[in-house]
Short mmCIF file of N, CA and C in Angstrom, two decimals:
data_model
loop_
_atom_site.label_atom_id
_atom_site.label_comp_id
_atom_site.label_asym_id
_atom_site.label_seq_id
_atom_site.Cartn_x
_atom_site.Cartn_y
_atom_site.Cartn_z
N UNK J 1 -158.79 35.23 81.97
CA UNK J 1 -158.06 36.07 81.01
C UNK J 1 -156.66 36.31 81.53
N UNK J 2 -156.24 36.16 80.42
CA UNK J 2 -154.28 36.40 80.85
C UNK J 2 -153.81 37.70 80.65
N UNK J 3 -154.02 37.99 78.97
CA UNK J 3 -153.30 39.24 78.25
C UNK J 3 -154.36 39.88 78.44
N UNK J 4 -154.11 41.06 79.75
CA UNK J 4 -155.17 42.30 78.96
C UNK J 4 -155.20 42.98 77.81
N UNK J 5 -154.23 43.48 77.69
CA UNK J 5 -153.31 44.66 76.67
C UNK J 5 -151.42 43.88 75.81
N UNK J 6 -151.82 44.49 74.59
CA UNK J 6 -150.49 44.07 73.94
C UNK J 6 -150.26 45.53 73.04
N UNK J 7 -148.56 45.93 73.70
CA UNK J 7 -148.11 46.82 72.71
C UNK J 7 -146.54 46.56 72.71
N UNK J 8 -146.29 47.56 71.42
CA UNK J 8 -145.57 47.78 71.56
C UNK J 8 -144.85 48.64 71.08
N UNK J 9 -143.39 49.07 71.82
CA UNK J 9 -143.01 50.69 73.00
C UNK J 9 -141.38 50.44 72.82
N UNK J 10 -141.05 51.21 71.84
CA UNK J 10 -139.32 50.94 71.76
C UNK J 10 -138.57 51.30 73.15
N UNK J 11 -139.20 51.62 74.35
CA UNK J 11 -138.57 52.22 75.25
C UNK J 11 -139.36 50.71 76.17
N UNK J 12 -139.55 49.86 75.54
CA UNK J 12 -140.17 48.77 76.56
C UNK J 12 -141.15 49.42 77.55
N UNK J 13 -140.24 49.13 78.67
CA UNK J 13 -141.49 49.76 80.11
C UNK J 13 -140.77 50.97 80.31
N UNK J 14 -141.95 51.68 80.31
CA UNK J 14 -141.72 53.38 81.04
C UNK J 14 -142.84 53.22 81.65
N UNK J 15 -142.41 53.60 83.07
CA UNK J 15 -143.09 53.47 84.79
C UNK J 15 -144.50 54.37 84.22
N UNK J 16 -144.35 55.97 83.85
CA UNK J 16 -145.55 56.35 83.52
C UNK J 16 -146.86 56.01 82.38
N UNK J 17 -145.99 55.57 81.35
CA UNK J 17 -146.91 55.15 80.70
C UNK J 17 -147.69 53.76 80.80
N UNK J 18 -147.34 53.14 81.74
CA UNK J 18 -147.99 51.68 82.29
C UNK J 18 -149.09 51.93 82.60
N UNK J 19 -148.54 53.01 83.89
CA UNK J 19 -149.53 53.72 85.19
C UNK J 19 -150.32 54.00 84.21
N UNK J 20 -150.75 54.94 83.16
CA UNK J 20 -151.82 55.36 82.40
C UNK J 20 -152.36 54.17 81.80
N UNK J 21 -151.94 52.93 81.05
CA UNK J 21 -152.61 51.85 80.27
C UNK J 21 -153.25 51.25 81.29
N UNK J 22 -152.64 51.24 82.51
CA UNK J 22 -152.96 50.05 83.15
C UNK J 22 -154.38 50.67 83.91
N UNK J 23 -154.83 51.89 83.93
CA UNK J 23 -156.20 52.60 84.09
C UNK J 23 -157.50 52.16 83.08
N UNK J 24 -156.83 51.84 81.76
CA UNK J 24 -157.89 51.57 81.20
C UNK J 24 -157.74 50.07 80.43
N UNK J 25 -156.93 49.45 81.21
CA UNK J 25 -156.94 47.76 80.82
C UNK J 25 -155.93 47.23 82.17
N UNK J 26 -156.97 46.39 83.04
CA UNK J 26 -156.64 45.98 84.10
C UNK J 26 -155.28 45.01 84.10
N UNK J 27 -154.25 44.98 84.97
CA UNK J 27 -153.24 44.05 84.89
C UNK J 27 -152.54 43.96 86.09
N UNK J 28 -152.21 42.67 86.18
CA UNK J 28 -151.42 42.20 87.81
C UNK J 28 -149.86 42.31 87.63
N UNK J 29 -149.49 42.66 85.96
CA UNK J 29 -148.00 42.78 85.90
C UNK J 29 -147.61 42.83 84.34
N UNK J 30 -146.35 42.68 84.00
CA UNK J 30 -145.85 42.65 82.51
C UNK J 30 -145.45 42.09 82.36
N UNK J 31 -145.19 41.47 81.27
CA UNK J 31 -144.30 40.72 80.36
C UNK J 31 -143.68 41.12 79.14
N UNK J 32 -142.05 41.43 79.12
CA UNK J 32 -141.63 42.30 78.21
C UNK J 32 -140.71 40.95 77.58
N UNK J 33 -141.25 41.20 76.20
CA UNK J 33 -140.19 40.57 75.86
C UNK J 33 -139.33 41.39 74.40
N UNK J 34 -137.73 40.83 74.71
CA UNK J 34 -136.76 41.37 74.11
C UNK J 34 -135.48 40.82 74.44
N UNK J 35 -134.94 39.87 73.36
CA UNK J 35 -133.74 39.20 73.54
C UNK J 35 -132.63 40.21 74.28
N UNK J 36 -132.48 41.25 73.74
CA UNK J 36 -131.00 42.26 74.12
C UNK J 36 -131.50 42.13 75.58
N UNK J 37 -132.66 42.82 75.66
CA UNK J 37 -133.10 43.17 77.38
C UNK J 37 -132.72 41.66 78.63
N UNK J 38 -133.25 40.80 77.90
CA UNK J 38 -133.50 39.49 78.46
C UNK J 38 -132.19 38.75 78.93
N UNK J 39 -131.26 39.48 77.98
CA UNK J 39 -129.83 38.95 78.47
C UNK J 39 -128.63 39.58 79.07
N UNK J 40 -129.30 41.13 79.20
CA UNK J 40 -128.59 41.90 79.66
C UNK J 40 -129.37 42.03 80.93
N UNK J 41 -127.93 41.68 82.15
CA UNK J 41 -128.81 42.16 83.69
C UNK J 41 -128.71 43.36 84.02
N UNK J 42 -128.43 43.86 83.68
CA UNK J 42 -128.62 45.67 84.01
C UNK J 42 -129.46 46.20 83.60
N UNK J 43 -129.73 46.08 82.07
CA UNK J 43 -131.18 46.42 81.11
C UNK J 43 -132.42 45.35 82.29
N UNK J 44 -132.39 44.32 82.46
CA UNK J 44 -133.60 43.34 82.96
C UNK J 44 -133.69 44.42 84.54
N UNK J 45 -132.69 44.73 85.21
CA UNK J 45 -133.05 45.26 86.22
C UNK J 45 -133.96 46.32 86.27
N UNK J 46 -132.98 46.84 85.09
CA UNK J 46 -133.90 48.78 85.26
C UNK J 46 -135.31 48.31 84.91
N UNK J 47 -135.49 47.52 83.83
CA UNK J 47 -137.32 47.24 83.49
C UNK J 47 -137.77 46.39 84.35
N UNK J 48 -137.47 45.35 84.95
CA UNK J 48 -138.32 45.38 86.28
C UNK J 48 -138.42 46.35 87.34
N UNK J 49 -137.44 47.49 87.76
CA UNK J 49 -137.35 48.06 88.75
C UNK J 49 -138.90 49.68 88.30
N UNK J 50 -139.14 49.89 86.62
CA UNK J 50 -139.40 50.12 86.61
C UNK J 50 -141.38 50.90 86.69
N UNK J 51 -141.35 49.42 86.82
CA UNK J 51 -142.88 49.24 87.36
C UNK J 51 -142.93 48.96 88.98
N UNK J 52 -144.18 49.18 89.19
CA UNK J 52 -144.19 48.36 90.47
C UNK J 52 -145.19 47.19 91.05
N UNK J 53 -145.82 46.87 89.25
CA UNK J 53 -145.81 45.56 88.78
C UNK J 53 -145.21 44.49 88.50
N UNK J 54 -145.77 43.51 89.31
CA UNK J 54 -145.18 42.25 88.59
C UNK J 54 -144.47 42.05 87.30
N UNK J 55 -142.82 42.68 87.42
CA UNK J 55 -142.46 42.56 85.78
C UNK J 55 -141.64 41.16 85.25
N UNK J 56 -141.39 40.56 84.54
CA UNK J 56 -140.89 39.92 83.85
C UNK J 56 -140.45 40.25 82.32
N UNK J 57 -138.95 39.89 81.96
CA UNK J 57 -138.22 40.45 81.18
C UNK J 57 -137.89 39.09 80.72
N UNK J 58 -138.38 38.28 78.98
CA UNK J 58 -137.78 37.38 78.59
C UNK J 58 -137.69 37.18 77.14
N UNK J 59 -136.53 35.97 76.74
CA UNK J 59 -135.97 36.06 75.16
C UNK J 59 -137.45 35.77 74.84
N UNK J 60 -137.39 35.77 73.36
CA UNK J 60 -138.35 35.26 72.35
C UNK J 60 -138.40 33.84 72.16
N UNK J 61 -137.70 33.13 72.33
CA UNK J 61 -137.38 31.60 73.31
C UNK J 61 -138.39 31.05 74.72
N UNK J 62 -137.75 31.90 75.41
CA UNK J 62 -138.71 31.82 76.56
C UNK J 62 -140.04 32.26 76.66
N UNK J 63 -140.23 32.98 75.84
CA UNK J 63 -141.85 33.20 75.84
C UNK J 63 -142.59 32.00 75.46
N UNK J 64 -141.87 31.47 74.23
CA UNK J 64 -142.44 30.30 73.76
C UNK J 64 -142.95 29.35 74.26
N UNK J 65 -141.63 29.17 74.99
CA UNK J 65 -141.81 27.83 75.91
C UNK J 65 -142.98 28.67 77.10
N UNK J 66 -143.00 29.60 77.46
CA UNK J 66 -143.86 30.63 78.56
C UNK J 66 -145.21 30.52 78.01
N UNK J 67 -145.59 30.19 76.77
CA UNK J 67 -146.97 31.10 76.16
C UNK J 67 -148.20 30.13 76.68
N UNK J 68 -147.80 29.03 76.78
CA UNK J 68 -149.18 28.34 77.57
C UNK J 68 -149.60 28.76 79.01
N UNK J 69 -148.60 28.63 80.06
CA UNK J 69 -148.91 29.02 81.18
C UNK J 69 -149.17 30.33 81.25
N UNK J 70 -148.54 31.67 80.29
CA UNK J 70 -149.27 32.88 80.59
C UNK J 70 -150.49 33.05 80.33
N UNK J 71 -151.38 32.05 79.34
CA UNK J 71 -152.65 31.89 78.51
C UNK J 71 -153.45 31.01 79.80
N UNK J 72 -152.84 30.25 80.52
CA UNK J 72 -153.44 29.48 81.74
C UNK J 72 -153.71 30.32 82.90
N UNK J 73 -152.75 31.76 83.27
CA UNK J 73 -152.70 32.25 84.46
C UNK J 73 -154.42 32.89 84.37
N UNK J 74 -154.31 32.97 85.93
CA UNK J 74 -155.38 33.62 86.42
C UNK J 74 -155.21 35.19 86.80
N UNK J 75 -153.62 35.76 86.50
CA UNK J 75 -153.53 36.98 86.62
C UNK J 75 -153.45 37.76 85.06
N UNK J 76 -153.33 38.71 85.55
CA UNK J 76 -153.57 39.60 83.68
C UNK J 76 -152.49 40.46 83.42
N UNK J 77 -151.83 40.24 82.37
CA UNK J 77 -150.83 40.78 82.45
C UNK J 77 -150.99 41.41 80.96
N UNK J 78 -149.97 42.78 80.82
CA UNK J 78 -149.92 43.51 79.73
C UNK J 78 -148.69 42.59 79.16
N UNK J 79 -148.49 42.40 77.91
CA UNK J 79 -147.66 41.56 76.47
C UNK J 79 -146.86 43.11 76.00
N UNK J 80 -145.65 43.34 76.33
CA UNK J 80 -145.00 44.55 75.43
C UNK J 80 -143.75 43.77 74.51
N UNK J 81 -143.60 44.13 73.84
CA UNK J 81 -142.47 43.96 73.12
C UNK J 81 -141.64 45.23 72.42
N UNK J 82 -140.16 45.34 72.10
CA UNK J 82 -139.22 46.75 71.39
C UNK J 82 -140.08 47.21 70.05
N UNK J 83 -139.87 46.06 69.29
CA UNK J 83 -140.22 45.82 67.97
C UNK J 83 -141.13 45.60 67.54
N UNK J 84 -141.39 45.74 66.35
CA UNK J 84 -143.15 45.12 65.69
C UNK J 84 -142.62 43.70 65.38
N UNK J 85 -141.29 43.72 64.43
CA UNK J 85 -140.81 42.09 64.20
C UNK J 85 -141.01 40.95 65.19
N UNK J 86 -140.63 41.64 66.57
CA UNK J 86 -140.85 40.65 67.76
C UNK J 86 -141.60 40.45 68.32
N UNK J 87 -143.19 41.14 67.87
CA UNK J 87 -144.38 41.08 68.04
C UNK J 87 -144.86 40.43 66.81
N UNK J 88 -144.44 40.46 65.45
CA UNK J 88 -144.78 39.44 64.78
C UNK J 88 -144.86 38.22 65.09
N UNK J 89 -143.30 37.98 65.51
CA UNK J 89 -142.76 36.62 65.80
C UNK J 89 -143.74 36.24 66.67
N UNK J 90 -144.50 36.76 67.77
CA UNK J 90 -145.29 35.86 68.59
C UNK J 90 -146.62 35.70 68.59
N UNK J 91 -147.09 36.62 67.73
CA UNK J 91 -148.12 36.38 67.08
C UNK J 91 -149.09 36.12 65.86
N UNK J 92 -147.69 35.95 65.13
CA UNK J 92 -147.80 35.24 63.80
C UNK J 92 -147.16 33.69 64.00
N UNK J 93 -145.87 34.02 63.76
CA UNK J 93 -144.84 33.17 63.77
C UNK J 93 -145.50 31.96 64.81
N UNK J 94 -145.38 32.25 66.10
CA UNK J 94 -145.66 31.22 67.13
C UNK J 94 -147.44 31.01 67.00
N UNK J 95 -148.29 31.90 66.73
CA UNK J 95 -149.32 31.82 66.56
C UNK J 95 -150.30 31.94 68.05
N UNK J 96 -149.28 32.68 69.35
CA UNK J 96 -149.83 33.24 70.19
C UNK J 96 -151.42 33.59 70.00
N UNK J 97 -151.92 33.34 70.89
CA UNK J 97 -153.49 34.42 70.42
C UNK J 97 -153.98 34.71 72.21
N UNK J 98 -153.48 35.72 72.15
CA UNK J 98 -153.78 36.69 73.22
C UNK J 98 -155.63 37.15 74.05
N UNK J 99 -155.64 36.01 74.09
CA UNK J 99 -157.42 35.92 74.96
C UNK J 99 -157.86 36.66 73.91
N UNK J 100 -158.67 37.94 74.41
CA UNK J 100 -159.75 38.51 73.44
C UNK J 100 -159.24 39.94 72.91
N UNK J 101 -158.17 40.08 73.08
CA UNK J 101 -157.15 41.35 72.84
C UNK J 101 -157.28 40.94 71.24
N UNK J 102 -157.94 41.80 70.24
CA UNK J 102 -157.39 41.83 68.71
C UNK J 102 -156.87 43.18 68.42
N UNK J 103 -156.48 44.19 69.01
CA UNK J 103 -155.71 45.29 68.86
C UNK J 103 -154.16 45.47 69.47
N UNK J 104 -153.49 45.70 68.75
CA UNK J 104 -152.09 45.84 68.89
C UNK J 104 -151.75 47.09 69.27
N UNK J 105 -151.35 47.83 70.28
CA UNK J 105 -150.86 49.26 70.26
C UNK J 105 -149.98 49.69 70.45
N UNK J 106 -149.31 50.33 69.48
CA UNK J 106 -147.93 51.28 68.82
C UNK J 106 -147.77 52.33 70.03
N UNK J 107 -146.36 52.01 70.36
CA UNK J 107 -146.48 53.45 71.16
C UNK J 107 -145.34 54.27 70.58
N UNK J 108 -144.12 54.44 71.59
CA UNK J 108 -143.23 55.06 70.74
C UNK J 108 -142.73 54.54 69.60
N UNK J 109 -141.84 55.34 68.81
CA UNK J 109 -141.21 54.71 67.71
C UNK J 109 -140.01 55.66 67.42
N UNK J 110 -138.74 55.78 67.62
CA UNK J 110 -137.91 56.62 67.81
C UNK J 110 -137.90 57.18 66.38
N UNK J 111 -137.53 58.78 65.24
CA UNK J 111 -136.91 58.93 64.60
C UNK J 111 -135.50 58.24 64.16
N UNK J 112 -135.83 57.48 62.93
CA UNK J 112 -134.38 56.99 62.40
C UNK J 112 -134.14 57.46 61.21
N UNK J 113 -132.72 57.37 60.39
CA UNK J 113 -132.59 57.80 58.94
C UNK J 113 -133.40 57.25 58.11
N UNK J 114 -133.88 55.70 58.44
CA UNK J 114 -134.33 54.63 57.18
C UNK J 114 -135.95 54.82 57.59
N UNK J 115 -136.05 55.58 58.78
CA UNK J 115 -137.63 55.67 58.74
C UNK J 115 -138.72 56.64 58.24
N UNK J 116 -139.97 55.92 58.33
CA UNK J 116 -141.36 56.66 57.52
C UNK J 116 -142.02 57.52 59.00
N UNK J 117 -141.76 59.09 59.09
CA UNK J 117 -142.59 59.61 60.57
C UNK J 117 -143.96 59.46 59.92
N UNK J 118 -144.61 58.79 60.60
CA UNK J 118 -146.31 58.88 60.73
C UNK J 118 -146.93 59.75 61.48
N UNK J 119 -146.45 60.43 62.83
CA UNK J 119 -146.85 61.18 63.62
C UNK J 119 -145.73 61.74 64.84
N UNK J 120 -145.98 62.10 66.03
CA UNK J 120 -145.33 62.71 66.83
C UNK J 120 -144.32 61.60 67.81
N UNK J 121 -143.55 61.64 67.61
CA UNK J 121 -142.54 60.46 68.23
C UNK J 121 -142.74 58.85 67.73
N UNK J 122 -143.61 58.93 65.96
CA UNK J 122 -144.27 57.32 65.51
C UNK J 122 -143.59 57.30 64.31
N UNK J 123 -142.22 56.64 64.58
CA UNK J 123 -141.80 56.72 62.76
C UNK J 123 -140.96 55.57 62.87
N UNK J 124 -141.59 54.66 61.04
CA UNK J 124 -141.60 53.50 61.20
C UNK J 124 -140.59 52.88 60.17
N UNK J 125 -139.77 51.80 59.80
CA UNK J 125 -139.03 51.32 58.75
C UNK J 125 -139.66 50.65 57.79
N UNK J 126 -139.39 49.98 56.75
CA UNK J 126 -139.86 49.15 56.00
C UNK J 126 -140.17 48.09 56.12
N UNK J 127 -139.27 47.75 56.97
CA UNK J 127 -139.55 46.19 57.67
C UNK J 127 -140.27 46.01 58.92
N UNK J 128 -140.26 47.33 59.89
CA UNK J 128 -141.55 47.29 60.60
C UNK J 128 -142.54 47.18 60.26
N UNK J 129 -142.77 47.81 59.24
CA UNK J 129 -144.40 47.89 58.27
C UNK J 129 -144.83 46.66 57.80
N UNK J 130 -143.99 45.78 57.15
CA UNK J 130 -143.75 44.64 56.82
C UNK J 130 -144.30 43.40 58.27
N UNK J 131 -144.19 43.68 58.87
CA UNK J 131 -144.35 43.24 60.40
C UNK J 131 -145.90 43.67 61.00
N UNK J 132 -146.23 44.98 60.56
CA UNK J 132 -147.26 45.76 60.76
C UNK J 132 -148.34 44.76 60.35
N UNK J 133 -148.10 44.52 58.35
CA UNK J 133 -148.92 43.97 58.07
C UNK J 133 -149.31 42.64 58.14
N UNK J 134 -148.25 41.80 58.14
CA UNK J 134 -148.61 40.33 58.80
C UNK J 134 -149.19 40.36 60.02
N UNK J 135 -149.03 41.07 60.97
CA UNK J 135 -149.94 40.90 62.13
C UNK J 135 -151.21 41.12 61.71
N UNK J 136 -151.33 42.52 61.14
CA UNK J 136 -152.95 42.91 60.44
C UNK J 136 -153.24 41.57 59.79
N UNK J 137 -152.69 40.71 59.04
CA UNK J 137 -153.54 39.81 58.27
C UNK J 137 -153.79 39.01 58.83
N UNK J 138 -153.39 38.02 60.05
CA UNK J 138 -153.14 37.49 61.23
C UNK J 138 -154.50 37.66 62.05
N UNK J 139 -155.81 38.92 61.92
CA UNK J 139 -157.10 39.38 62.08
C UNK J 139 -156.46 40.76 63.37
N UNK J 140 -155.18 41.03 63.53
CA UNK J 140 -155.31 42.16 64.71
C UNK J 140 -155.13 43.51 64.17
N UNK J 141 -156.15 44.42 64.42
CA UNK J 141 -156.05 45.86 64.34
C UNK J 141 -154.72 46.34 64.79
N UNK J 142 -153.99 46.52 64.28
CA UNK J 142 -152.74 47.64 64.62
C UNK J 142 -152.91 50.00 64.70
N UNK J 143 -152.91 49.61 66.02
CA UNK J 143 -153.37 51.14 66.42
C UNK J 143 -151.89 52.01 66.61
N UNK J 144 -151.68 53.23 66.25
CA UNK J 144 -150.97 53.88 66.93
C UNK J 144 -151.73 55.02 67.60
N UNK J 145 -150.84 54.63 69.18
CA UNK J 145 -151.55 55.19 70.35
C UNK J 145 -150.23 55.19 71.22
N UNK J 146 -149.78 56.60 71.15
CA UNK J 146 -149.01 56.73 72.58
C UNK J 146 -149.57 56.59 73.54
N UNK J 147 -150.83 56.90 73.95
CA UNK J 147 -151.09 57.31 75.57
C UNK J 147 -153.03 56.61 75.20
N UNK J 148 -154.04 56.51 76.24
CA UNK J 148 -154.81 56.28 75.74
C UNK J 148 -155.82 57.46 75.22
N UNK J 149 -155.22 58.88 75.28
CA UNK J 149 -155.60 59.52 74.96
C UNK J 149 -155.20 60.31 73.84
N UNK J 150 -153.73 59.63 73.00
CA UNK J 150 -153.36 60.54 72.22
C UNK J 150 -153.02 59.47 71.18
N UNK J 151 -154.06 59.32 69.97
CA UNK J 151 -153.82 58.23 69.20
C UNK J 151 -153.94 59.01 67.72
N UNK J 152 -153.33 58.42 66.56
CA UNK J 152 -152.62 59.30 65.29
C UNK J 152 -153.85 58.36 63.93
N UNK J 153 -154.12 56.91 64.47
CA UNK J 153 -155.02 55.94 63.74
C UNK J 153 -154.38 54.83 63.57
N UNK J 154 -155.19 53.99 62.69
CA UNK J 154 -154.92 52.76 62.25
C UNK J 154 -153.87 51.98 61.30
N UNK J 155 -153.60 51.25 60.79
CA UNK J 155 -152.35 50.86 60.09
C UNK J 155 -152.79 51.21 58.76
N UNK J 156 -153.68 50.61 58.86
CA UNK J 156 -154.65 50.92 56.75
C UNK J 156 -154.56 52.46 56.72
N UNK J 157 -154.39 53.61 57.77
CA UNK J 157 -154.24 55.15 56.85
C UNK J 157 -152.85 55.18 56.31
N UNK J 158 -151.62 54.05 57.36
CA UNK J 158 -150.53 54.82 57.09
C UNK J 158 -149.97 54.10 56.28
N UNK J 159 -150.46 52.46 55.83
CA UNK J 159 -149.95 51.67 54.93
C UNK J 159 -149.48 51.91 53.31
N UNK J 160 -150.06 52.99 52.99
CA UNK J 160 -149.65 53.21 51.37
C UNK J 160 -148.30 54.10 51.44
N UNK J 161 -147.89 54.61 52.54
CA UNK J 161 -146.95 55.01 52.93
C UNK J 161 -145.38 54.52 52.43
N UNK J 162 -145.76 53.28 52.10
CA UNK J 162 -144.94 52.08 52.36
C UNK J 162 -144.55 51.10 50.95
N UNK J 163 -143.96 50.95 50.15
CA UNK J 163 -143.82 50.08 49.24
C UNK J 163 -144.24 48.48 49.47
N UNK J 164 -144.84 47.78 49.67
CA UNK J 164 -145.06 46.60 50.48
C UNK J 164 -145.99 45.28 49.17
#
């Protein structure tokens, strides 16, 4: 098994909230991917510096070309991505399929003007949702779950939410 865990966390990697996932889904490191991050070395520093896991920071390009050998490794690594779009893209689009992981988990989602709040720091756009649901049709449960203890539900409560 490669991918233990796949979410995704507009704040990418935050050191504490790893430490908590990584308690209840084993992993030898991360893999974040996010073009801005991936090309900026100051952004790539701080998110590797911020685990003290094995991190890796790469475009949506490089994953691509990446997605066999992370599916080959013998270590386990958590899949984060900024966006739901850029979690589409790799698991629709590219057609990634993440070992036996069929749940997706939402973590933060900053307040914006154009967004829908679903819950406590979880508010989403139109085109995230849009993203939401192609993954859902794709067969993966989409959860929102900040922490593994503080989760709001599934995509199907918050989907009518949504013009779609």
């Amino acid at each position: 098994m490669s991918i233990s865990f796949v979410r995704i966390d507009d704040r990418i990697i935050h050191g504490q909230t790893v430490t908590r996932w990584a308690k209840e889904y084993p992993c030898d490191g991360l893999i974040a991917v996010n073009d801005a991050s991936a090309t900026n070395p100051i952004l790539k520093d701080a998110f590797k510096s911020a685990s003290e896991k094995k991190t890796f920071v790469w475009t949506l390009d490089h994953f691509k070309e990446k997605a066999q050998q992370v599916l080959d490794s013998d270590r386990q690594y958590f899949l984060i991505t900024k966006t739901p779009q850029d979690m589409k893209k790799i698991l629709v689009d590219f057609g990634f399929k993440p070992d036996d992981v069929k749940t997706v988990i939402v973590g933060p989602a900053n307040d914006r003007p154009d967004a829908v709040k679903l819950g406590n720091n979880q508010s989403i756009t139109s085109e995230e949702a849009r993203a939401f649901d192609d993954i859902q049709a794709k067969g993966y449960q989409v959860k929102f779950q900040l922490l593994p203890d503080v989760s709001i539900g599934y995509w199907d409560a918050f989907r009518g939410k949504f013009n779609l």
